[in-house]
PDB file of C-alpha atoms in Angstrom:
ATOM      1  CA  MET X  62     155.741 131.188 107.922  1.00  0.00           C
ATOM      2  CA  ILE X  63     153.763 129.869 104.943  1.00  0.00           C
ATOM      3  CA  ASN X  64     154.119 131.759 101.682  1.00  0.00           C
ATOM      4  CA  THR X  65     150.635 131.351 100.261  1.00  0.00           C
ATOM      5  CA  ASP X  66     151.381 133.357  97.120  1.00  0.00           C
ATOM      6  CA  LYS X  67     154.002 131.128  95.551  1.00  0.00           C
ATOM      7  CA  LYS X  68     152.737 127.605  95.875  1.00  0.00           C
ATOM      8  CA  LYS X  69     149.650 125.477  95.953  1.00  0.00           C
ATOM      9  CA  LEU X  70     148.841 124.760  99.577  1.00  0.00           C
ATOM     10  CA  THR X  71     148.992 121.245 100.935  1.00  0.00           C
ATOM     11  CA  ILE X  72     146.925 119.691 103.690  1.00  0.00           C
ATOM     12  CA  ASN X  73     149.894 120.306 106.029  1.00  0.00           C
ATOM     13  CA  ASP X  74     149.809 124.008 105.184  1.00  0.00           C
ATOM     14  CA  ILE X  75     146.085 124.195 105.907  1.00  0.00           C
ATOM     15  CA  ALA X  76     146.653 122.450 109.246  1.00  0.00           C
ATOM     16  CA  LYS X  77     149.352 124.964 110.231  1.00  0.00           C
ATOM     17  CA  LEU X  78     147.204 127.925 109.228  1.00  0.00           C
ATOM     18  CA  CYS X  79     144.367 126.547 111.371  1.00  0.00           C
ATOM     19  CA  GLY X  80     146.567 125.554 114.287  1.00  0.00           C
ATOM     20  CA  VAL X  81     145.368 121.953 114.196  1.00  0.00           C
ATOM     21  CA  GLY X  82     146.776 118.598 113.156  1.00  0.00           C
ATOM     22  CA  LYS X  83     146.550 117.445 109.532  1.00  0.00           C
ATOM     23  CA  SER X  84     144.354 114.534 110.628  1.00  0.00           C
ATOM     24  CA  THR X  85     141.790 117.061 111.879  1.00  0.00           C
ATOM     25  CA  VAL X  86     141.804 118.840 108.516  1.00  0.00           C
ATOM     26  CA  SER X  87     141.373 115.478 106.827  1.00  0.00           C
ATOM     27  CA  ARG X  88     138.375 114.659 109.023  1.00  0.00           C
ATOM     28  CA  VAL X  89     136.761 118.017 108.248  1.00  0.00           C
ATOM     29  CA  ILE X  90     137.270 117.498 104.500  1.00  0.00           C
ATOM     30  CA  ASN X  91     135.658 114.070 104.735  1.00  0.00           C
ATOM     31  CA  GLN X  92     132.612 115.266 106.704  1.00  0.00           C
ATOM     32  CA  ASP X  93     133.454 113.460 109.940  1.00  0.00           C
ATOM     33  CA  PRO X  94     130.502 114.282 112.254  1.00  0.00           C
ATOM     34  CA  MET X  95     132.694 113.855 115.357  1.00  0.00           C
ATOM     35  CA  VAL X  96     134.750 116.994 114.661  1.00  0.00           C
ATOM     36  CA  ASN X  97     134.033 119.873 117.044  1.00  0.00           C
ATOM     37  CA  GLU X  98     131.793 122.420 115.302  1.00  0.00           C
ATOM     38  CA  GLU X  99     134.024 125.394 116.165  1.00  0.00           C
ATOM     39  CA  THR X 100     137.042 123.578 114.734  1.00  0.00           C
ATOM     40  CA  ARG X 101     135.077 122.565 111.647  1.00  0.00           C
ATOM     41  CA  GLN X 102     134.101 126.184 110.938  1.00  0.00           C
ATOM     42  CA  LYS X 103     137.671 127.427 111.428  1.00  0.00           C
ATOM     43  CA  VAL X 104     139.089 124.832 109.049  1.00  0.00           C
ATOM     44  CA  ASN X 105     136.385 125.423 106.445  1.00  0.00           C
ATOM     45  CA  GLN X 106     137.014 129.184 106.554  1.00  0.00           C
ATOM     46  CA  ILE X 107     140.694 128.664 105.776  1.00  0.00           C
ATOM     47  CA  ILE X 108     139.875 126.130 103.036  1.00  0.00           C
ATOM     48  CA  LYS X 109     137.440 128.604 101.474  1.00  0.00           C
ATOM     49  CA  LYS X 110     139.813 131.569 101.843  1.00  0.00           C
ATOM     50  CA  TYR X 111     142.658 129.820 100.023  1.00  0.00           C
ATOM     51  CA  GLN X 112     140.387 127.784  97.706  1.00  0.00           C
ATOM     52  CA  PHE X 113     142.099 124.604  98.834  1.00  0.00           C
ATOM     53  CA  THR X 114     141.156 121.370  97.017  1.00  0.00           C
ATOM     54  CA  PRO X 115     142.762 118.099  98.142  1.00  0.00           C
ATOM     55  CA  SER X 116     144.226 116.131  95.282  1.00  0.00           C
ATOM     56  CA  LYS X 117     143.070 112.579  94.710  1.00  0.00           C
ATOM     57  CA  SER X 118     146.594 111.341  95.272  1.00  0.00           C
ATOM     58  CA  ALA X 119     146.651 113.123  98.622  1.00  0.00           C
ATOM     59  CA  ARG X 120     143.351 111.514  99.534  1.00  0.00           C
ATOM     60  CA  ALA X 121     144.759 108.099  98.659  1.00  0.00           C
ATOM     61  CA  MET X 122     147.884 108.714 100.790  1.00  0.00           C
ATOM     62  CA  ARG X 123     145.625 109.531 103.743  1.00  0.00           C
ATOM     63  CA  GLY X 124     143.917 106.162 103.376  1.00  0.00           C
ATOM     64  CA  TYR X 125     140.886 107.279 101.418  1.00  0.00           C
ATOM     65  CA  SER X 126     139.786 105.876  98.083  1.00  0.00           C
ATOM     66  CA  ASN X 127     140.208 107.589  94.739  1.00  0.00           C
ATOM     67  CA  ARG X 128     136.451 107.898  94.377  1.00  0.00           C
ATOM     68  CA  SER X 129     133.761 109.630  96.391  1.00  0.00           C
ATOM     69  CA  PHE X 130     130.000 110.015  95.944  1.00  0.00           C
ATOM     70  CA  GLY X 131     127.709 112.659  97.368  1.00  0.00           C
ATOM     71  CA  ILE X 132     124.367 111.610  98.880  1.00  0.00           C
ATOM     72  CA  ILE X 133     121.981 114.557  99.127  1.00  0.00           C
ATOM     73  CA  MET X 134     119.020 113.685 101.352  1.00  0.00           C
ATOM     74  CA  THR X 135     115.952 115.834 102.015  1.00  0.00           C
ATOM     75  CA  ARG X 136     115.992 115.124 105.759  1.00  0.00           C
ATOM     76  CA  LEU X 137     118.584 113.274 107.793  1.00  0.00           C
ATOM     77  CA  ASP X 138     115.785 112.050 110.082  1.00  0.00           C
ATOM     78  CA  SER X 139     113.722 110.588 107.223  1.00  0.00           C
ATOM     79  CA  TYR X 140     113.167 106.903 108.022  1.00  0.00           C
ATOM     80  CA  ALA X 141     112.510 106.020 104.372  1.00  0.00           C
ATOM     81  CA  GLU X 142     115.581 107.826 103.047  1.00  0.00           C
ATOM     82  CA  ASN X 143     117.754 106.300 105.758  1.00  0.00           C
ATOM     83  CA  GLN X 144     116.583 102.875 104.602  1.00  0.00           C
ATOM     84  CA  ALA X 145     117.754 103.736 101.093  1.00  0.00           C
ATOM     85  CA  VAL X 146     121.088 105.126 102.268  1.00  0.00           C
ATOM     86  CA  SER X 147     121.737 102.142 104.544  1.00  0.00           C
ATOM     87  CA  SER X 148     121.419  99.854 101.518  1.00  0.00           C
ATOM     88  CA  MET X 149     123.721 102.060  99.397  1.00  0.00           C
ATOM     89  CA  LEU X 150     126.622 102.285 101.851  1.00  0.00           C
ATOM     90  CA  PRO X 151     127.715  98.606 101.809  1.00  0.00           C
ATOM     91  CA  ILE X 152     127.823  98.744  98.002  1.00  0.00           C
ATOM     92  CA  PHE X 153     129.904 101.936  98.055  1.00  0.00           C
ATOM     93  CA  TYR X 154     132.285 100.578 100.692  1.00  0.00           C
ATOM     94  CA  GLU X 155     132.695  97.333  98.753  1.00  0.00           C
ATOM     95  CA  ASN X 156     133.758  99.409  95.739  1.00  0.00           C
ATOM     96  CA  ASN X 157     136.100 101.653  97.786  1.00  0.00           C
ATOM     97  CA  ILE X 158     133.901 104.721  97.413  1.00  0.00           C
ATOM     98  CA  ASP X 159     133.687 107.377 100.131  1.00  0.00           C
ATOM     99  CA  PRO X 160     130.151 108.726 100.776  1.00  0.00           C
ATOM    100  CA  ILE X 161     129.558 112.359 101.685  1.00  0.00           C
ATOM    101  CA  ILE X 162     126.056 112.759 103.165  1.00  0.00           C
ATOM    102  CA  LEU X 163     124.281 116.128 103.061  1.00  0.00           C
ATOM    103  CA  GLU X 164     120.770 117.472 103.749  1.00  0.00           C
ATOM    104  CA  THR X 165     118.588 119.925 101.781  1.00  0.00           C
ATOM    105  CA  GLN X 166     115.583 120.347 104.101  1.00  0.00           C
ATOM    106  CA  PHE X 167     113.548 120.656 100.875  1.00  0.00           C
ATOM    107  CA  LYS X 168     115.356 123.888  99.885  1.00  0.00           C
ATOM    108  CA  GLN X 169     116.593 124.571  96.349  1.00  0.00           C
ATOM    109  CA  GLU X 170     119.326 126.886  97.623  1.00  0.00           C
ATOM    110  CA  LYS X 171     120.699 124.052  99.742  1.00  0.00           C
ATOM    111  CA  ILE X 172     120.997 121.848  96.656  1.00  0.00           C
ATOM    112  CA  GLU X 173     122.968 124.549  94.842  1.00  0.00           C
ATOM    113  CA  GLU X 174     125.192 125.081  97.873  1.00  0.00           C
ATOM    114  CA  HIS X 175     125.872 121.368  98.233  1.00  0.00           C
ATOM    115  CA  LEU X 176     126.569 120.886  94.530  1.00  0.00           C
ATOM    116  CA  LYS X 177     129.187 123.644  94.602  1.00  0.00           C
ATOM    117  CA  MET X 178     130.869 122.046  97.583  1.00  0.00           C
ATOM    118  CA  LEU X 179     130.782 118.586  96.004  1.00  0.00           C
ATOM    119  CA  ALA X 180     132.233 120.020  92.793  1.00  0.00           C
ATOM    120  CA  ARG X 181     135.119 121.470  94.806  1.00  0.00           C
ATOM    121  CA  GLN X 182     135.584 118.055  96.412  1.00  0.00           C
ATOM    122  CA  LYS X 183     135.694 116.581  92.895  1.00  0.00           C
ATOM    123  CA  VAL X 184     133.182 113.852  93.713  1.00  0.00           C
ATOM    124  CA  ASP X 185     132.605 111.244  91.037  1.00  0.00           C
ATOM    125  CA  GLY X 186     128.837 110.995  91.367  1.00  0.00           C
ATOM    126  CA  ILE X 187     125.757 112.074  93.309  1.00  0.00           C
ATOM    127  CA  VAL X 188     122.571 110.452  94.574  1.00  0.00           C
ATOM    128  CA  LEU X 189     119.874 113.112  94.948  1.00  0.00           C
ATOM    129  CA  PHE X 190     116.636 112.586  96.869  1.00  0.00           C
ATOM    130  CA  ALA X 191     114.349 114.850  94.875  1.00  0.00           C
ATOM    131  CA  PHE X 192     111.430 117.000  95.980  1.00  0.00           C
ATOM    132  CA  SER X 193     108.943 119.339  94.329  1.00  0.00           C
ATOM    133  CA  GLY X 194     110.212 122.552  92.773  1.00  0.00           C
ATOM    134  CA  ILE X 195     113.770 121.506  91.971  1.00  0.00           C
ATOM    135  CA  ASP X 196     115.314 123.632  89.205  1.00  0.00           C
ATOM    136  CA  THR X 197     116.771 121.055  86.816  1.00  0.00           C
ATOM    137  CA  ASN X 198     118.714 123.798  85.009  1.00  0.00           C
ATOM    138  CA  LYS X 199     120.990 123.903  88.055  1.00  0.00           C
ATOM    139  CA  LEU X 200     121.720 120.188  87.660  1.00  0.00           C
ATOM    140  CA  VAL X 201     122.594 120.006  83.947  1.00  0.00           C
ATOM    141  CA  GLU X 202     126.336 119.465  84.387  1.00  0.00           C
ATOM    142  CA  TRP X 203     125.634 116.458  86.630  1.00  0.00           C
ATOM    143  CA  LYS X 204     123.403 114.566  84.173  1.00  0.00           C
ATOM    144  CA  GLN X 205     125.875 111.716  83.664  1.00  0.00           C
ATOM    145  CA  LYS X 206     126.990 111.751  87.282  1.00  0.00           C
ATOM    146  CA  MET X 207     123.655 111.760  89.107  1.00  0.00           C
ATOM    147  CA  VAL X 208     120.894 109.339  90.019  1.00  0.00           C
ATOM    148  CA  VAL X 209     117.644 110.788  91.360  1.00  0.00           C
ATOM    149  CA  ILE X 210     115.427 109.022  93.880  1.00  0.00           C
ATOM    150  CA  ALA X 211     111.742 109.530  94.810  1.00  0.00           C
ATOM    151  CA  ARG X 212     110.416 111.477  91.820  1.00  0.00           C
ATOM    152  CA  PRO X 213     111.271 111.774  88.127  1.00  0.00           C
ATOM    153  CA  LEU X 214     113.416 114.623  86.817  1.00  0.00           C
ATOM    154  CA  GLU X 215     113.451 115.168  83.058  1.00  0.00           C
ATOM    155  CA  GLY X 216     116.783 114.194  81.484  1.00  0.00           C
ATOM    156  CA  PHE X 217     118.032 112.178  84.465  1.00  0.00           C
ATOM    157  CA  VAL X 218     118.067 108.589  85.599  1.00  0.00           C
ATOM    158  CA  SER X 219     115.223 108.636  88.134  1.00  0.00           C
ATOM    159  CA  ILE X 220     114.207 105.859  90.513  1.00  0.00           C
ATOM    160  CA  CYS X 221     110.618 106.181  91.682  1.00  0.00           C
ATOM    161  CA  HIS X 222     108.141 104.226  93.771  1.00  0.00           C
ATOM    162  CA  ASP X 223     104.677 102.991  92.880  1.00  0.00           C
ATOM    163  CA  ASP X 224     102.703 105.481  94.996  1.00  0.00           C
ATOM    164  CA  ASP X 225      99.464 104.961  93.104  1.00  0.00           C
ATOM    165  CA  ASN X 226      99.539 101.213  93.642  1.00  0.00           C
ATOM    166  CA  ALA X 227     100.340 101.702  97.333  1.00  0.00           C
ATOM    167  CA  VAL X 228      97.214 103.817  97.868  1.00  0.00           C
ATOM    168  CA  LYS X 229      95.007 101.443  95.885  1.00  0.00           C
ATOM    169  CA  ASN X 230      96.256  98.409  97.825  1.00  0.00           C
ATOM    170  CA  LEU X 231      95.561 100.022 101.185  1.00  0.00           C
ATOM    171  CA  MET X 232      92.150 101.274 100.063  1.00  0.00           C
ATOM    172  CA  HIS X 233      91.306  97.795  98.792  1.00  0.00           C
ATOM    173  CA  TYR X 234      92.347  96.374 102.163  1.00  0.00           C
ATOM    174  CA  PHE X 235      89.992  98.753 104.000  1.00  0.00           C
ATOM    175  CA  HIS X 236      87.133  98.615 101.496  1.00  0.00           C
ATOM    176  CA  GLY X 237      87.406  95.218  99.856  1.00  0.00           C
ATOM    177  CA  GLN X 238      88.630  93.125 102.794  1.00  0.00           C
ATOM    178  CA  LYS X 239      87.486  94.979 105.909  1.00  0.00           C
ATOM    179  CA  LYS X 240      84.262  96.151 104.207  1.00  0.00           C
ATOM    180  CA  HIS X 241      84.659  99.742 105.415  1.00  0.00           C
ATOM    181  CA  ASP X 242      82.803 102.391 103.423  1.00  0.00           C
ATOM    182  CA  LYS X 243      83.836 105.425 105.503  1.00  0.00           C
ATOM    183  CA  ILE X 244      87.548 105.764 104.817  1.00  0.00           C
ATOM    184  CA  SER X 245      89.153 109.134 105.558  1.00  0.00           C
ATOM    185  CA  TYR X 246      92.532 110.371 104.366  1.00  0.00           C
ATOM    186  CA  VAL X 247      95.304 112.302 106.129  1.00  0.00           C
ATOM    187  CA  GLY X 248      97.906 113.575 103.694  1.00  0.00           C
ATOM    188  CA  ILE X 249     100.472 116.163 102.633  1.00  0.00           C
ATOM    189  CA  ASN X 250      99.683 119.508 100.991  1.00  0.00           C
ATOM    190  CA  ILE X 251      99.404 119.074  97.229  1.00  0.00           C
ATOM    191  CA  HIS X 252     102.286 121.434  96.440  1.00  0.00           C
ATOM    192  CA  ASP X 253     104.338 118.285  97.044  1.00  0.00           C
ATOM    193  CA  GLU X 254     103.804 116.486  93.729  1.00  0.00           C
ATOM    194  CA  THR X 255     104.354 112.882  94.777  1.00  0.00           C
ATOM    195  CA  THR X 256     103.785 112.385  98.498  1.00  0.00           C
ATOM    196  CA  GLY X 257     101.151 115.109  98.410  1.00  0.00           C
ATOM    197  CA  LEU X 258      99.303 115.413  95.093  1.00  0.00           C
ATOM    198  CA  LEU X 259      99.777 111.951  93.555  1.00  0.00           C
ATOM    199  CA  ARG X 260      98.765 109.985  96.664  1.00  0.00           C
ATOM    200  CA  TYR X 261      95.809 112.284  97.319  1.00  0.00           C
ATOM    201  CA  GLN X 262      94.603 111.935  93.725  1.00  0.00           C
ATOM    202  CA  SER X 263      94.857 108.147  93.980  1.00  0.00           C
ATOM    203  CA  TYR X 264      92.682 108.244  97.088  1.00  0.00           C
ATOM    204  CA  LEU X 265      90.076 110.434  95.358  1.00  0.00           C
ATOM    205  CA  GLN X 266      90.073 108.197  92.265  1.00  0.00           C
ATOM    206  CA  TYR X 267      89.477 105.087  94.339  1.00  0.00           C
ATOM    207  CA  CYS X 268      86.618 106.782  96.177  1.00  0.00           C
ATOM    208  CA  GLU X 269      85.054 107.868  92.883  1.00  0.00           C
ATOM    209  CA  GLN X 270      85.392 104.438  91.275  1.00  0.00           C
ATOM    210  CA  HIS X 271      83.826 102.688  94.261  1.00  0.00           C
ATOM    211  CA  HIS X 272      81.205 105.344  95.070  1.00  0.00           C
ATOM    212  CA  LEU X 273      82.714 106.269  98.430  1.00  0.00           C
ATOM    213  CA  THR X 274      82.423 109.734  99.950  1.00  0.00           C
ATOM    214  CA  PRO X 275      85.955 111.166 100.358  1.00  0.00           C
ATOM    215  CA  HIS X 276      86.955 112.956 103.551  1.00  0.00           C
ATOM    216  CA  ALA X 277      90.481 114.327 103.611  1.00  0.00           C
ATOM    217  CA  ARG X 278      92.696 116.677 105.597  1.00  0.00           C
ATOM    218  CA  LEU X 279      96.069 117.814 104.255  1.00  0.00           C
ATOM    219  CA  GLY X 280      99.000 119.263 106.155  1.00  0.00           C
ATOM    220  CA  GLU X 281     102.756 119.075 106.660  1.00  0.00           C
ATOM    221  CA  LEU X 282     105.135 116.109 106.660  1.00  0.00           C
ATOM    222  CA  ASN X 283     105.605 115.581 110.394  1.00  0.00           C
ATOM    223  CA  TYR X 284     104.161 113.886 113.474  1.00  0.00           C
ATOM    224  CA  GLN X 285     102.615 117.064 114.851  1.00  0.00           C
ATOM    225  CA  SER X 286     100.665 117.654 111.664  1.00  0.00           C
ATOM    226  CA  GLY X 287      99.326 114.099 111.780  1.00  0.00           C
ATOM    227  CA  TYR X 288      98.193 114.643 115.355  1.00  0.00           C
ATOM    228  CA  LEU X 289      96.363 117.894 114.538  1.00  0.00           C
ATOM    229  CA  LEU X 290      94.809 116.508 111.363  1.00  0.00           C
ATOM    230  CA  ALA X 291      93.567 113.460 113.269  1.00  0.00           C
ATOM    231  CA  LYS X 292      91.658 115.744 115.594  1.00  0.00           C
ATOM    232  CA  GLU X 293      89.876 117.219 112.569  1.00  0.00           C
ATOM    233  CA  ILE X 294      89.327 114.021 110.591  1.00  0.00           C
ATOM    234  CA  VAL X 295      87.622 112.106 113.420  1.00  0.00           C
ATOM    235  CA  THR X 296      84.726 114.570 113.128  1.00  0.00           C
ATOM    236  CA  THR X 297      83.840 112.725 109.886  1.00  0.00           C
ATOM    237  CA  SER X 298      83.262 109.539 111.951  1.00  0.00           C
ATOM    238  CA  PRO X 299      85.619 107.327 109.913  1.00  0.00           C
ATOM    239  CA  GLN X 300      85.863 103.569 110.204  1.00  0.00           C
ATOM    240  CA  ALA X 301      89.425 103.806 108.896  1.00  0.00           C
ATOM    241  CA  ILE X 302      92.082 106.441 108.233  1.00  0.00           C
ATOM    242  CA  LEU X 303      94.629 106.153 105.449  1.00  0.00           C
ATOM    243  CA  CYS X 304      97.815 108.178 106.114  1.00  0.00           C
ATOM    244  CA  ALA X 305     100.036 109.306 103.243  1.00  0.00           C
ATOM    245  CA  THR X 306     103.207 108.637 105.289  1.00  0.00           C
ATOM    246  CA  ASP X 307     104.377 106.821 108.392  1.00  0.00           C
ATOM    247  CA  SER X 308     105.205 110.176 110.003  1.00  0.00           C
ATOM    248  CA  LEU X 309     101.565 111.225 109.775  1.00  0.00           C
ATOM    249  CA  ALA X 310     100.487 107.806 111.072  1.00  0.00           C
ATOM    250  CA  PHE X 311     102.509 108.391 114.247  1.00  0.00           C
ATOM    251  CA  GLY X 312     100.547 111.560 114.949  1.00  0.00           C
ATOM    252  CA  VAL X 313      97.196 109.982 114.056  1.00  0.00           C
ATOM    253  CA  GLN X 314      97.777 106.934 116.242  1.00  0.00           C
ATOM    254  CA  LYS X 315      98.929 109.077 119.171  1.00  0.00           C
ATOM    255  CA  TYR X 316      95.738 111.145 119.007  1.00  0.00           C
ATOM    256  CA  LEU X 317      93.487 108.084 118.681  1.00  0.00           C
ATOM    257  CA  SER X 318      95.297 106.423 121.574  1.00  0.00           C
ATOM    258  CA  GLU X 319      94.834 109.467 123.820  1.00  0.00           C
ATOM    259  CA  GLN X 320      91.151 109.614 122.922  1.00  0.00           C
ATOM    260  CA  LYS X 321      90.804 105.833 123.393  1.00  0.00           C
ATOM    261  CA  MET X 322      89.360 105.503 119.872  1.00  0.00           C
ATOM    262  CA  THR X 323      90.323 101.887 119.332  1.00  0.00           C
ATOM    263  CA  HIS X 324      87.549 101.256 116.805  1.00  0.00           C
ATOM    264  CA  ILE X 325      89.260 103.191 113.971  1.00  0.00           C
ATOM    265  CA  ASP X 326      91.661 101.257 111.737  1.00  0.00           C
ATOM    266  CA  VAL X 327      94.810 103.065 110.555  1.00  0.00           C
ATOM    267  CA  ALA X 328      97.092 102.346 107.600  1.00  0.00           C
ATOM    268  CA  CYS X 329     100.011 104.222 106.079  1.00  0.00           C
ATOM    269  CA  ILE X 330     102.424 104.221 103.164  1.00  0.00           C
ATOM    270  CA  GLY X 331     105.916 103.413 104.353  1.00  0.00           C
ATOM    271  CA  ARG X 332     107.074 101.020 107.045  1.00  0.00           C
ATOM    272  CA  ASN X 333     108.639 102.335 110.254  1.00  0.00           C
ATOM    273  CA  ASP X 334     109.930  99.833 112.832  1.00  0.00           C
ATOM    274  CA  LEU X 335     109.169 102.147 115.757  1.00  0.00           C
ATOM    275  CA  LEU X 336     105.613 102.718 114.508  1.00  0.00           C
ATOM    276  CA  THR X 337     104.982  98.987 114.232  1.00  0.00           C
ATOM    277  CA  PHE X 338     106.436  98.481 117.723  1.00  0.00           C
ATOM    278  CA  LEU X 339     104.356 101.187 119.409  1.00  0.00           C
ATOM    279  CA  PHE X 340     101.209 100.683 117.321  1.00  0.00           C
ATOM    280  CA  PRO X 341     101.378  97.110 115.967  1.00  0.00           C
ATOM    281  CA  GLN X 342      97.780  97.338 114.776  1.00  0.00           C
ATOM    282  CA  THR X 343      98.849  99.785 112.042  1.00  0.00           C
ATOM    283  CA  LYS X 344      98.619  98.389 108.518  1.00  0.00           C
ATOM    284  CA  PHE X 345     101.353  99.588 106.194  1.00  0.00           C
ATOM    285  CA  TYR X 346     102.510  99.343 102.602  1.00  0.00           C
ATOM    286  CA  ARG X 347     106.285  99.182 102.168  1.00  0.00           C
ATOM    287  CA  LEU X 348     107.446 101.190  99.148  1.00  0.00           C
ATOM    288  CA  GLY X 349     110.836  99.520  98.742  1.00  0.00           C
ATOM    289  CA  PHE X 350     113.328 102.247  99.636  1.00  0.00           C
ATOM    290  CA  ARG X 351     115.998  99.650 100.385  1.00  0.00           C
ATOM    291  CA  GLU X 352     115.598  98.295  96.861  1.00  0.00           C
ATOM    292  CA  SER X 353     115.746 101.790  95.351  1.00  0.00           C
ATOM    293  CA  GLY X 354     118.918 102.533  97.327  1.00  0.00           C
ATOM    294  CA  LYS X 355     120.646  99.440  95.966  1.00  0.00           C
ATOM    295  CA  GLU X 356     119.479 100.241  92.443  1.00  0.00           C
ATOM    296  CA  ALA X 357     120.746 103.826  92.696  1.00  0.00           C
ATOM    297  CA  ALA X 358     124.143 102.741  94.030  1.00  0.00           C
ATOM    298  CA  ASN X 359     124.680 100.155  91.308  1.00  0.00           C
ATOM    299  CA  ILE X 360     123.588 102.490  88.500  1.00  0.00           C
ATOM    300  CA  LEU X 361     125.822 105.312  89.754  1.00  0.00           C
ATOM    301  CA  ILE X 362     128.817 102.980  89.828  1.00  0.00           C
ATOM    302  CA  LYS X 363     127.933 101.777  86.328  1.00  0.00           C
ATOM    303  CA  MET X 364     127.807 105.407  85.165  1.00  0.00           C
ATOM    304  CA  GLN X 365     131.510 105.695  85.882  1.00  0.00           C
ATOM    305  CA  LYS X 366     132.212 103.245  83.057  1.00  0.00           C
ATOM    306  CA  GLU X 367     129.478 103.856  80.491  1.00  0.00           C
ATOM    307  CA  THR X 368     126.775 106.288  79.417  1.00  0.00           C
ATOM    308  CA  ILE X 369     123.393 105.531  80.943  1.00  0.00           C
ATOM    309  CA  PRO X 370     120.449 107.137  79.093  1.00  0.00           C
ATOM    310  CA  PRO X 371     117.877 109.176  81.038  1.00  0.00           C
ATOM    311  CA  GLN X 372     115.060 106.938  82.205  1.00  0.00           C
ATOM    312  CA  LYS X 373     112.408 106.471  84.854  1.00  0.00           C
ATOM    313  CA  ILE X 374     112.734 103.264  86.860  1.00  0.00           C
ATOM    314  CA  ILE X 375     109.754 102.175  88.947  1.00  0.00           C
ATOM    315  CA  ILE X 376     110.497 100.143  92.048  1.00  0.00           C
ATOM    316  CA  SER X 377     107.349  98.153  92.676  1.00  0.00           C
ATOM    317  CA  SER X 378     106.498  96.542  95.985  1.00  0.00           C
ATOM    318  CA  ASP X 379     103.568  94.359  96.928  1.00  0.00           C
ATOM    319  CA  SER X 380     104.463  94.286 100.595  1.00  0.00           C
ATOM    320  CA  LEU X 381     101.206  94.908 102.431  1.00  0.00           C
ATOM    321  CA  ASN X 382     101.627  94.109 106.129  1.00  0.00           C
TER     322      ASN X 382
END
């Protein structure tokens, strides 16, 4: 019988209370995706009930490093974000840092929930993939332990991509090189400040500067939306369609393929290997998420040793393929 009133529980105690081995508890604590979901919930309930926090020395004895970083993604299935994370992980592993990967699904409440959990885990730093509407007041205590990717947050080290240049390069390809003057745009609703508003504004500015008539349809960030928007945008008889993301380009290309509309050129921001395999005729502009992942990892590690002032770092890429 475990007397939970008189001592701080150990990982062995938690294992006994759950009726599982201590290795299973360890795997749950370290976010092992192979743990059975029912077991994971049971262990987490006991951990929460007794407010159990594994000590760093205990983590080291179990073979884990003394440091851990949280990686908070918007979507686990995001190709661009996975490129960034895949470039971070070797750097973390090389420095004996355990990553804990979480997902927000673009929800502020998920960020707050994850931050509380990561605080309990006593992580040493966090990489946050930002999105519109984030309440920075909820992040204040992490200012010197967090690097933000994708959009700038005031008071934080933010790593951003050159969205404006990406749009202008693709528009120049269609207009300047291919000599198209009917270029339509399929994008994201403008409540999304970067992928939505900024890229759409860049498209409109290019059209205005070069006396082109803009035709645009805006929707959600997924393949299905691209497919539905393509059905609408072809009514404008475009010579080319610029897609704000590779996800939208998938939907657009699928619709054009079904309709046998091979005369319409398609380009997108962001490179996806599957897209280029299925629709090799797609032109794309690579934003450099792998580079931003490496930059974020190195800065976060550097933050452990010195104070890094808030700043906005632009990762530029001239990769038009």
